[in-house]
Short mmCIF file of C-alpha atoms in Angstrom, two decimals:
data_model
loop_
_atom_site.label_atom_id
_atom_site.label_comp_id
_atom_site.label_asym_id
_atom_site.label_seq_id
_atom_site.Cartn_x
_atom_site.Cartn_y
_atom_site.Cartn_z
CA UNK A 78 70.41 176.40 28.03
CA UNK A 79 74.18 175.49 28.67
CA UNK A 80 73.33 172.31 30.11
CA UNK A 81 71.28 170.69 27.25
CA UNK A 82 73.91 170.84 24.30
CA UNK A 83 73.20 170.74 20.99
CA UNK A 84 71.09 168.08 19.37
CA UNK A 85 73.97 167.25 16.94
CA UNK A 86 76.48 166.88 20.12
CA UNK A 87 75.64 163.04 19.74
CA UNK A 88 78.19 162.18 22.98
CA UNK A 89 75.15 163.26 25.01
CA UNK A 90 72.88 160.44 24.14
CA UNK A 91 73.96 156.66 23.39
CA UNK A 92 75.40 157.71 19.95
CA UNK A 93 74.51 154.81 18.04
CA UNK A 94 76.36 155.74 14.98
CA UNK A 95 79.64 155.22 16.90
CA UNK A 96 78.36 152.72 19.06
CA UNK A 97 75.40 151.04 16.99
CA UNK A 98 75.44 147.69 19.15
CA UNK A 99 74.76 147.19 23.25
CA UNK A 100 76.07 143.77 25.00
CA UNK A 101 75.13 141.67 27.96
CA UNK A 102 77.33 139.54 29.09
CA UNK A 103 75.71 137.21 31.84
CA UNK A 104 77.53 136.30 35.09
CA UNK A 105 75.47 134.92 36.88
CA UNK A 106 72.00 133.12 37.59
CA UNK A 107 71.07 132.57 41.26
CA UNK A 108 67.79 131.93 42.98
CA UNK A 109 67.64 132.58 46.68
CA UNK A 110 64.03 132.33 48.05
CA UNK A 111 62.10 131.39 44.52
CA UNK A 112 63.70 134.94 43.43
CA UNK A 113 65.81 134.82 40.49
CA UNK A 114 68.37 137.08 39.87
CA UNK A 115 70.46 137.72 37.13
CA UNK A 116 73.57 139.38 37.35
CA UNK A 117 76.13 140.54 34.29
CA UNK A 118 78.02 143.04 32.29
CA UNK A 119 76.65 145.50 30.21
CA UNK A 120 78.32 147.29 27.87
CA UNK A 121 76.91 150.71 26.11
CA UNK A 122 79.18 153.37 24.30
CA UNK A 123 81.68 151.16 24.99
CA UNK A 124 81.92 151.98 28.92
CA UNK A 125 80.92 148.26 30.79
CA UNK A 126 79.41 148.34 34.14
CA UNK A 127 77.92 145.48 36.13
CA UNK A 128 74.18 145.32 36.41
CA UNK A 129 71.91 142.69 38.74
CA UNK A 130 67.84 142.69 37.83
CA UNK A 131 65.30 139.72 38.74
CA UNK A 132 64.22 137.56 35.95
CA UNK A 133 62.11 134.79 35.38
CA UNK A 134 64.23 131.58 33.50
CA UNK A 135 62.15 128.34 31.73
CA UNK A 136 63.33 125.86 29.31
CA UNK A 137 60.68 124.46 26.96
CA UNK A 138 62.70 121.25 25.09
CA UNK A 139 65.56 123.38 23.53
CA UNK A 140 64.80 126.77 24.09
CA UNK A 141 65.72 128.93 27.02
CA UNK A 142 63.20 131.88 27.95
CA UNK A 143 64.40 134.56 30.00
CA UNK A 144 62.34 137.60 31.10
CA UNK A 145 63.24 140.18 33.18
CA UNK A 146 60.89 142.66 35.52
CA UNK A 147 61.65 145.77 34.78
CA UNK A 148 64.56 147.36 36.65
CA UNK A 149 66.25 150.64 36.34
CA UNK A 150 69.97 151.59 35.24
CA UNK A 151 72.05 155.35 35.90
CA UNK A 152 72.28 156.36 32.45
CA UNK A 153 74.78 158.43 33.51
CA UNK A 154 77.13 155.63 33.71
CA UNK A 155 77.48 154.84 30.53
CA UNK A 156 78.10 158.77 29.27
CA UNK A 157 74.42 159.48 28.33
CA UNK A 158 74.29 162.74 30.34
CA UNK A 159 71.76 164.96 28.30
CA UNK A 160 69.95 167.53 30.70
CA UNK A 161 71.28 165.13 33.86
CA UNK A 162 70.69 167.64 36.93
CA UNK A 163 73.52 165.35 38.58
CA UNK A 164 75.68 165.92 36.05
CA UNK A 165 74.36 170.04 35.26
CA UNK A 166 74.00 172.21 38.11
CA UNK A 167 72.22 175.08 35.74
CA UNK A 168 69.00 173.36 34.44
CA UNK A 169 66.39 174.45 37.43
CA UNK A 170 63.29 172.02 36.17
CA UNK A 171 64.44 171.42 32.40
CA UNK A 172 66.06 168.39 33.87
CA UNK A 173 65.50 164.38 32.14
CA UNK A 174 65.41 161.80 35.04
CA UNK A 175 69.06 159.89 34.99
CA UNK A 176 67.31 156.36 35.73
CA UNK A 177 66.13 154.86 32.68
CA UNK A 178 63.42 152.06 33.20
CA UNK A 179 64.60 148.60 31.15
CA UNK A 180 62.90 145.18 30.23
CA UNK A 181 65.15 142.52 28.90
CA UNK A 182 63.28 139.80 27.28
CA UNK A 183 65.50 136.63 25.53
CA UNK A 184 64.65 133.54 23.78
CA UNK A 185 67.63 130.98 22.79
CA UNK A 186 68.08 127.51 21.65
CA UNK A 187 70.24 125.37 24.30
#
């Protein structure tokens, strides 16, 4: 199928032998109506697009616990196009959904 390429064409997926490392680069942290959102930069396959999800922040002495809900992100976006139907017009129902579903969960000292 011409819009699946080949396993080995890693540029379809995150290719994590040329990009082995993800970043998150926070922006912001604001709370409007006991909602917390947290907005930043991520970076994947070296492509960096701003991304917003809500997130729940606490502080116990001198760590900082952040957990997101789970949000959604265009994989698209960031290159990883395998079997896309918005990116391959030939693939009828052997299509992969271009939202992936993502959970961010951090723990640091202050």
């Amino acid at each position: 199928m011409k819009g699946l390429g080949k396993e080995e064409d890693a540029d379809h997926f995150f290719n994590t032998k040329k990009f082995p490392e993800g970043t998150f680069e926070i922006t912001a942290v604001e709370t409007v109506d006991a909602v917390t959102t947290v907005s930043g930069n991520l970076t994947l396959k070296g492509i960096t697009k701003p991304v917003s999800f809500p997130a729940t922040i606490s502080v116990d002495g001198d760590m900082v616990m952040l957990n997101s809900e789970s949000f959604k992100i265009d994989r698209t976006q960031w290159g990883v196009n395998y079997a896309s139907k918005s990116v391959f017009d030939d693939l009828k129902d052997k299509f992969v959904d271009d939202e992936i579903e993502l959970k961010v969960s951090v723990t640091a000292a202050k």
